[in-house]
PDB file of C-alpha atoms in Angstrom:
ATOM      1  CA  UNK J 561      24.768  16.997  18.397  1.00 46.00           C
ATOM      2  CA  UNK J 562      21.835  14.887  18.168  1.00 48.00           C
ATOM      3  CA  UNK J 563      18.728  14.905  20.521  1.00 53.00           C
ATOM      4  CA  UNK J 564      18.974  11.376  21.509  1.00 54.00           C
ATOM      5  CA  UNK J 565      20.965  10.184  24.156  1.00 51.00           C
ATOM      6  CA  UNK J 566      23.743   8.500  23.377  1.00 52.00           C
ATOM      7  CA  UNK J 567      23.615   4.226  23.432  1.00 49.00           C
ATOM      8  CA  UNK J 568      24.575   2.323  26.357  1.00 47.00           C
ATOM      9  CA  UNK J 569      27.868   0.260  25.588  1.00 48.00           C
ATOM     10  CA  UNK J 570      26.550  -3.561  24.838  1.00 50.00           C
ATOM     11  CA  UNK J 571      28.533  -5.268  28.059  1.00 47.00           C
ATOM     12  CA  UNK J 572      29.167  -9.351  27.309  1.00 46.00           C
ATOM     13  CA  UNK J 573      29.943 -11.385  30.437  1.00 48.00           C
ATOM     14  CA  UNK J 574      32.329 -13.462  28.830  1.00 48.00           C
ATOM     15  CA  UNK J 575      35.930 -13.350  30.746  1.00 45.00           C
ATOM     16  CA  UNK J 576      34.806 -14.653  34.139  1.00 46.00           C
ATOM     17  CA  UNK J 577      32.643 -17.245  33.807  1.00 46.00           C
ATOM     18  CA  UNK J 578      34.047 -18.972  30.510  1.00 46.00           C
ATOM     19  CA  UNK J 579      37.662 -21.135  31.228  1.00 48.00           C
ATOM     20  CA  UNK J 580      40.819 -19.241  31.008  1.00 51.00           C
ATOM     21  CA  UNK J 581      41.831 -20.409  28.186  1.00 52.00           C
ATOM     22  CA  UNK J 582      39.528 -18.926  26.177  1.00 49.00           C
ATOM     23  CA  UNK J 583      40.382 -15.899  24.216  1.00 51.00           C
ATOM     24  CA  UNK J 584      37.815 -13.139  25.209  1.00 56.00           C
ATOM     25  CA  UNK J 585      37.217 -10.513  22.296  1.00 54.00           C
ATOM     26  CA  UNK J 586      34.734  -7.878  22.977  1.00 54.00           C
ATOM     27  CA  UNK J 587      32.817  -7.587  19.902  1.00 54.00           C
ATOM     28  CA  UNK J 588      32.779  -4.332  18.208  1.00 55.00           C
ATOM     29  CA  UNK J 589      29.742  -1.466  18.592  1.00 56.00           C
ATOM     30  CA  UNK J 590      29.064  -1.262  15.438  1.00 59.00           C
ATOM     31  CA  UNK J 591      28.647  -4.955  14.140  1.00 71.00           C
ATOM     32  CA  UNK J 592      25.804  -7.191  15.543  1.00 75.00           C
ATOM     33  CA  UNK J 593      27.028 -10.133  17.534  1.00 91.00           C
ATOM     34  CA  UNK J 594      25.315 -13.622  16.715  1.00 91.00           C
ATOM     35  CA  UNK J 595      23.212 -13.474  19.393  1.00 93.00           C
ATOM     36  CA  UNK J 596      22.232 -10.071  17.912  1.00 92.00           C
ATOM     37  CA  UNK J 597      21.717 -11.705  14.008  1.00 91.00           C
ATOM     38  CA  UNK J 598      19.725 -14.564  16.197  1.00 92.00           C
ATOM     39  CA  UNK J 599      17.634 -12.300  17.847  1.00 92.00           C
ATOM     40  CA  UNK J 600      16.614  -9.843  14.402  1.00 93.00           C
ATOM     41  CA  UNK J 601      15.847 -13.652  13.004  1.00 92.00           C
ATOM     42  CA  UNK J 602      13.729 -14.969  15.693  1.00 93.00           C
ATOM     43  CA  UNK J 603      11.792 -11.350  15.441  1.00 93.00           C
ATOM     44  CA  UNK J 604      11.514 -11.750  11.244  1.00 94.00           C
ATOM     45  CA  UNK J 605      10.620 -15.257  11.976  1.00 94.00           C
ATOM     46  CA  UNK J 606       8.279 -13.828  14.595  1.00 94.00           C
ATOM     47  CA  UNK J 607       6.337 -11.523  12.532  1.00 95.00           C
ATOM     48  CA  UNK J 608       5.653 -13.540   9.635  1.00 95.00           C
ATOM     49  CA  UNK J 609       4.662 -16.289  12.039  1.00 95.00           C
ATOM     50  CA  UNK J 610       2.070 -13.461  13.352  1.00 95.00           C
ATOM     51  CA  UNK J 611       1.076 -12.401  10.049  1.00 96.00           C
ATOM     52  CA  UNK J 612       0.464 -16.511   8.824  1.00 96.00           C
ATOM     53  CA  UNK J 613      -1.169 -16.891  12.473  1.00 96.00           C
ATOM     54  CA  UNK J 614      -3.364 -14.026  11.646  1.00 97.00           C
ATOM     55  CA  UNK J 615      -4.015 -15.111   7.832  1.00 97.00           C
ATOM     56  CA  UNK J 616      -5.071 -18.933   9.509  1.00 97.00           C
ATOM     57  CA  UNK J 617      -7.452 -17.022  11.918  1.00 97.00           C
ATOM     58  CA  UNK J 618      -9.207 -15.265   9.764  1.00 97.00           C
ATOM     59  CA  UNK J 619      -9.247 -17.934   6.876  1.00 98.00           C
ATOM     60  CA  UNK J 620     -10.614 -20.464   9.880  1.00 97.00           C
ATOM     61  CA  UNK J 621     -13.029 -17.572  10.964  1.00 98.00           C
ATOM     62  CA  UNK J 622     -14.446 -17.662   7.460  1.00 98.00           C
ATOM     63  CA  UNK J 623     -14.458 -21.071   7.078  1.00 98.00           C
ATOM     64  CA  UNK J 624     -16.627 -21.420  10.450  1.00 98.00           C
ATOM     65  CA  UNK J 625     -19.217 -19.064   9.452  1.00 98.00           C
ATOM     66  CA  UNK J 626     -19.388 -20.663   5.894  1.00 98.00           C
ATOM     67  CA  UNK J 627     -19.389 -23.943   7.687  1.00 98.00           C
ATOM     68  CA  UNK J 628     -22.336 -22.578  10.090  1.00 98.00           C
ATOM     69  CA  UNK J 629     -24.033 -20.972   7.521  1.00 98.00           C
ATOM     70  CA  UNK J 630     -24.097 -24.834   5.709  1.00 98.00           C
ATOM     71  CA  UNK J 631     -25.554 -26.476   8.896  1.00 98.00           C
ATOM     72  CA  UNK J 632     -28.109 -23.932   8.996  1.00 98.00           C
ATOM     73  CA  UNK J 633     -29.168 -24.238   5.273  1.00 98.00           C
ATOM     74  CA  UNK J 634     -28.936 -28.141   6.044  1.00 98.00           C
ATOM     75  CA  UNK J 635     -31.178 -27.745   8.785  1.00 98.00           C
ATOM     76  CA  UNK J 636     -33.514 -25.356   6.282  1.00 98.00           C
ATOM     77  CA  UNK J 637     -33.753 -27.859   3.782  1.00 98.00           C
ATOM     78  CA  UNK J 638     -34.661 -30.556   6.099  1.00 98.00           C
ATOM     79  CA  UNK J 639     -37.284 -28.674   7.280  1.00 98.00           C
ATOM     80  CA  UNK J 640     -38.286 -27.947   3.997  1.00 98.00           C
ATOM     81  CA  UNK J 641     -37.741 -31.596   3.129  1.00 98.00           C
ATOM     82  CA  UNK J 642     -40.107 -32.832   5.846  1.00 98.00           C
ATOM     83  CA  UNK J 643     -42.869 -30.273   5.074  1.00 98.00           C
ATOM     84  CA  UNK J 644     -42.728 -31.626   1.177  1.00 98.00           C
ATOM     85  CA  UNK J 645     -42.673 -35.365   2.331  1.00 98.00           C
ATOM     86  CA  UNK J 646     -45.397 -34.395   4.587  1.00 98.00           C
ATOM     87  CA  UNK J 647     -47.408 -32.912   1.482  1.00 98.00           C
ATOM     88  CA  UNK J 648     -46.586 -35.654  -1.025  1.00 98.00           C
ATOM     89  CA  UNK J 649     -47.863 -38.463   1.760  1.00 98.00           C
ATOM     90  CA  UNK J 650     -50.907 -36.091   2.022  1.00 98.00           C
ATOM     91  CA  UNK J 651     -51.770 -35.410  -1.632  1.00 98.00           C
ATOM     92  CA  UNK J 652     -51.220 -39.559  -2.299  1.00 98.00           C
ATOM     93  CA  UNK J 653     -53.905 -40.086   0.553  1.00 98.00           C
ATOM     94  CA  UNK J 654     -56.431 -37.791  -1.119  1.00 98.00           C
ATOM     95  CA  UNK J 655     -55.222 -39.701  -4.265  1.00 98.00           C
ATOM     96  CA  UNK J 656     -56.212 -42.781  -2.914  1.00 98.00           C
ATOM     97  CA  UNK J 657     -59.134 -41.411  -1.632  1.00 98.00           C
ATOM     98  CA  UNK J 658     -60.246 -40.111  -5.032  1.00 98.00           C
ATOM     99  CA  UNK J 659     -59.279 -43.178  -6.565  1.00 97.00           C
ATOM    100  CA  UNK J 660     -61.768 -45.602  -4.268  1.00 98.00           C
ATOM    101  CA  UNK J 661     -64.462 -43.002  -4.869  1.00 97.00           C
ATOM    102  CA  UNK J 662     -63.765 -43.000  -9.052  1.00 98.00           C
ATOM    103  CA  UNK J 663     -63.944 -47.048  -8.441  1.00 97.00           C
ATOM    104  CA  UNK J 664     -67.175 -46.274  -6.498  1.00 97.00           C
ATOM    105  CA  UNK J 665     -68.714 -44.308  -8.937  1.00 97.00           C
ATOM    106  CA  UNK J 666     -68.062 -46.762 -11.315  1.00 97.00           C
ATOM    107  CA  UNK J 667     -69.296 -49.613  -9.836  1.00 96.00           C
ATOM    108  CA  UNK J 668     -72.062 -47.212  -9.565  1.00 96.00           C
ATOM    109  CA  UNK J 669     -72.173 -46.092 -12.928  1.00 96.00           C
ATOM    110  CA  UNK J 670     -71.620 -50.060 -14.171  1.00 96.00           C
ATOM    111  CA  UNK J 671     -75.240 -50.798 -12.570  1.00 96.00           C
ATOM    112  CA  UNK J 672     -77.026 -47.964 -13.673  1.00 96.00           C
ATOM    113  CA  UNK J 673     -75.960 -48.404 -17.156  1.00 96.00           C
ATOM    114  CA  UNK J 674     -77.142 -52.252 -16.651  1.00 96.00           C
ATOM    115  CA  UNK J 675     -79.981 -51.385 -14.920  1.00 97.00           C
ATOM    116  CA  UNK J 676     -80.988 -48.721 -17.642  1.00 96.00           C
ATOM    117  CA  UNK J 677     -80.068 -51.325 -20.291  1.00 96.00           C
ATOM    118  CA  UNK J 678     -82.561 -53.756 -19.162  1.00 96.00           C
ATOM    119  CA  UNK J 679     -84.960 -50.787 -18.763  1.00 96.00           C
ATOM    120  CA  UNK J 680     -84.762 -50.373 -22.147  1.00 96.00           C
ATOM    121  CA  UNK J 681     -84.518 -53.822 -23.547  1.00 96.00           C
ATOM    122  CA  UNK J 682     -87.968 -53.699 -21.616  1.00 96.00           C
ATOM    123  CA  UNK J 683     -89.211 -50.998 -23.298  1.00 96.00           C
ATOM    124  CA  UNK J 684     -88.332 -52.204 -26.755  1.00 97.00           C
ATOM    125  CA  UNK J 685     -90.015 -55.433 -26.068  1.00 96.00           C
ATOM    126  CA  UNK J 686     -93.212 -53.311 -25.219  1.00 96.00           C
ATOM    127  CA  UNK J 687     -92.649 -51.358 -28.150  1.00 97.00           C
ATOM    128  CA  UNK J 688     -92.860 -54.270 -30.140  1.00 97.00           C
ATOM    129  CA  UNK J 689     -95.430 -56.041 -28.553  1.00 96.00           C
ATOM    130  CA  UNK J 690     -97.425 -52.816 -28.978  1.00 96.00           C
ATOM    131  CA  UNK J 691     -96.085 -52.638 -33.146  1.00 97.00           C
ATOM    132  CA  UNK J 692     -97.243 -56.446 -33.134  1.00 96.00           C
ATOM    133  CA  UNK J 693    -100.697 -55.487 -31.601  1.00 94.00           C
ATOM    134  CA  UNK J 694    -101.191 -52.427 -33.562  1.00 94.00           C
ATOM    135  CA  UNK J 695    -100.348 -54.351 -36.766  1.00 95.00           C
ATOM    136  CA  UNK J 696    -102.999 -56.912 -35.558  1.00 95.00           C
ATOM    137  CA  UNK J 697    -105.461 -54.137 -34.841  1.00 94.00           C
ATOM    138  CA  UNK J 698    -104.587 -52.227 -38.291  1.00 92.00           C
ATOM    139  CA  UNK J 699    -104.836 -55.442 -40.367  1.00 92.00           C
ATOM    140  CA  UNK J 700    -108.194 -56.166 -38.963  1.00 93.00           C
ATOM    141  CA  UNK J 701    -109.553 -52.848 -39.636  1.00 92.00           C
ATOM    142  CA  UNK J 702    -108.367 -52.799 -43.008  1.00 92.00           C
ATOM    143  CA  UNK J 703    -109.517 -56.391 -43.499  1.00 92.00           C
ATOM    144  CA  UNK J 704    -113.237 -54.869 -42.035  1.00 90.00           C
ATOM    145  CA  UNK J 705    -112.937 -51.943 -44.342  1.00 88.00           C
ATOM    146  CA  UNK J 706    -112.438 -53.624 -47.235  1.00 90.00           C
ATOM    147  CA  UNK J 707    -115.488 -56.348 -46.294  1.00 90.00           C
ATOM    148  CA  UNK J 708    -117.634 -53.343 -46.105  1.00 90.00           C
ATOM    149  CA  UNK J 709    -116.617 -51.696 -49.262  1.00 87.00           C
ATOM    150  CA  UNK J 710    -117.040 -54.941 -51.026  1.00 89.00           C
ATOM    151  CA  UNK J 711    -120.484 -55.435 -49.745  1.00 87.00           C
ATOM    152  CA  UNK J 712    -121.306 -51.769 -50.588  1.00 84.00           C
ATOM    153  CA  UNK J 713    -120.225 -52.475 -53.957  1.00 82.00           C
ATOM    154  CA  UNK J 714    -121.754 -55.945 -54.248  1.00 82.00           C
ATOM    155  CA  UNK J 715    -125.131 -53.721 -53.050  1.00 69.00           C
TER     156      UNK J 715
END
């Protein structure tokens, strides 16, 4: 009545080949013999072995291309890294550049300063010799102006 056709009987070789003492029962068609239960286990045991295998795969697929993606920010900041280290040994050459020429300029400074010091020590001492002088010279005219107005007045 069905489309299907029907089931091959199961056929277990036991009678022959086991000892004759053994009792030989054919199992029924309708009940699964152990080697039946086995086989249904080993297939359940099977798949879920297939599914974990196929959860590990992809977890270690992940964990790869996280792992590469690490290496190549590793190698990124490295780079980056080097390229800083390079710029900080850089900037502390011009910094000790700058720093000898500030010293320089300095030293520089130091002697004009001196130099414009005594320049001007100089030049007050002239100053002063020509106050001194001019005193002289003002003293004496005065001292000649008031010899003439006396002798106007004495006249």
């Amino acid at each position: 009545m069905s489309n299907q056709p029907p089931h091959a009987p199961r056929h277990h070789h036991q009678g022959q080949h086991l000892s004759h003492h053994a009792p030989t029962h054919p199992p029924k068609n309708d009940e699964d013999t152990p080697i039946d239960q086995l086989r249904a286990e080993l297939g359940a045991q099977s798949l879920q072995f297939g599914i974990f295998k196929q959860q590990l795969t992809s977890q270690l697929t992940a964990l790869v291309q996280n792992h590469n993606a690490l290496i190549q920010a590793h190698k990124t900041l490295q780079q980056e890294n080097k390229l800083l280290r390079d710029e900080v040994a850089h900037q502390r050459a011009e910094l000790a550049t700058l720093r000898s020429e500030v010293h320089a300029a300095v030293g520089e400074w130091k002697r004009e300063i001196r130099w414009a010091g005594t320049f001007m020590q100089g030049m007050w001492d002239h100053i002063q010799k020509l106050w001194t002088e001019l005193r002289t010279v003002d003293d004496r005219a005065r001292s000649e102006l008031f010899e003439w107005l006396s002798e106007l007045d004495t006249n």
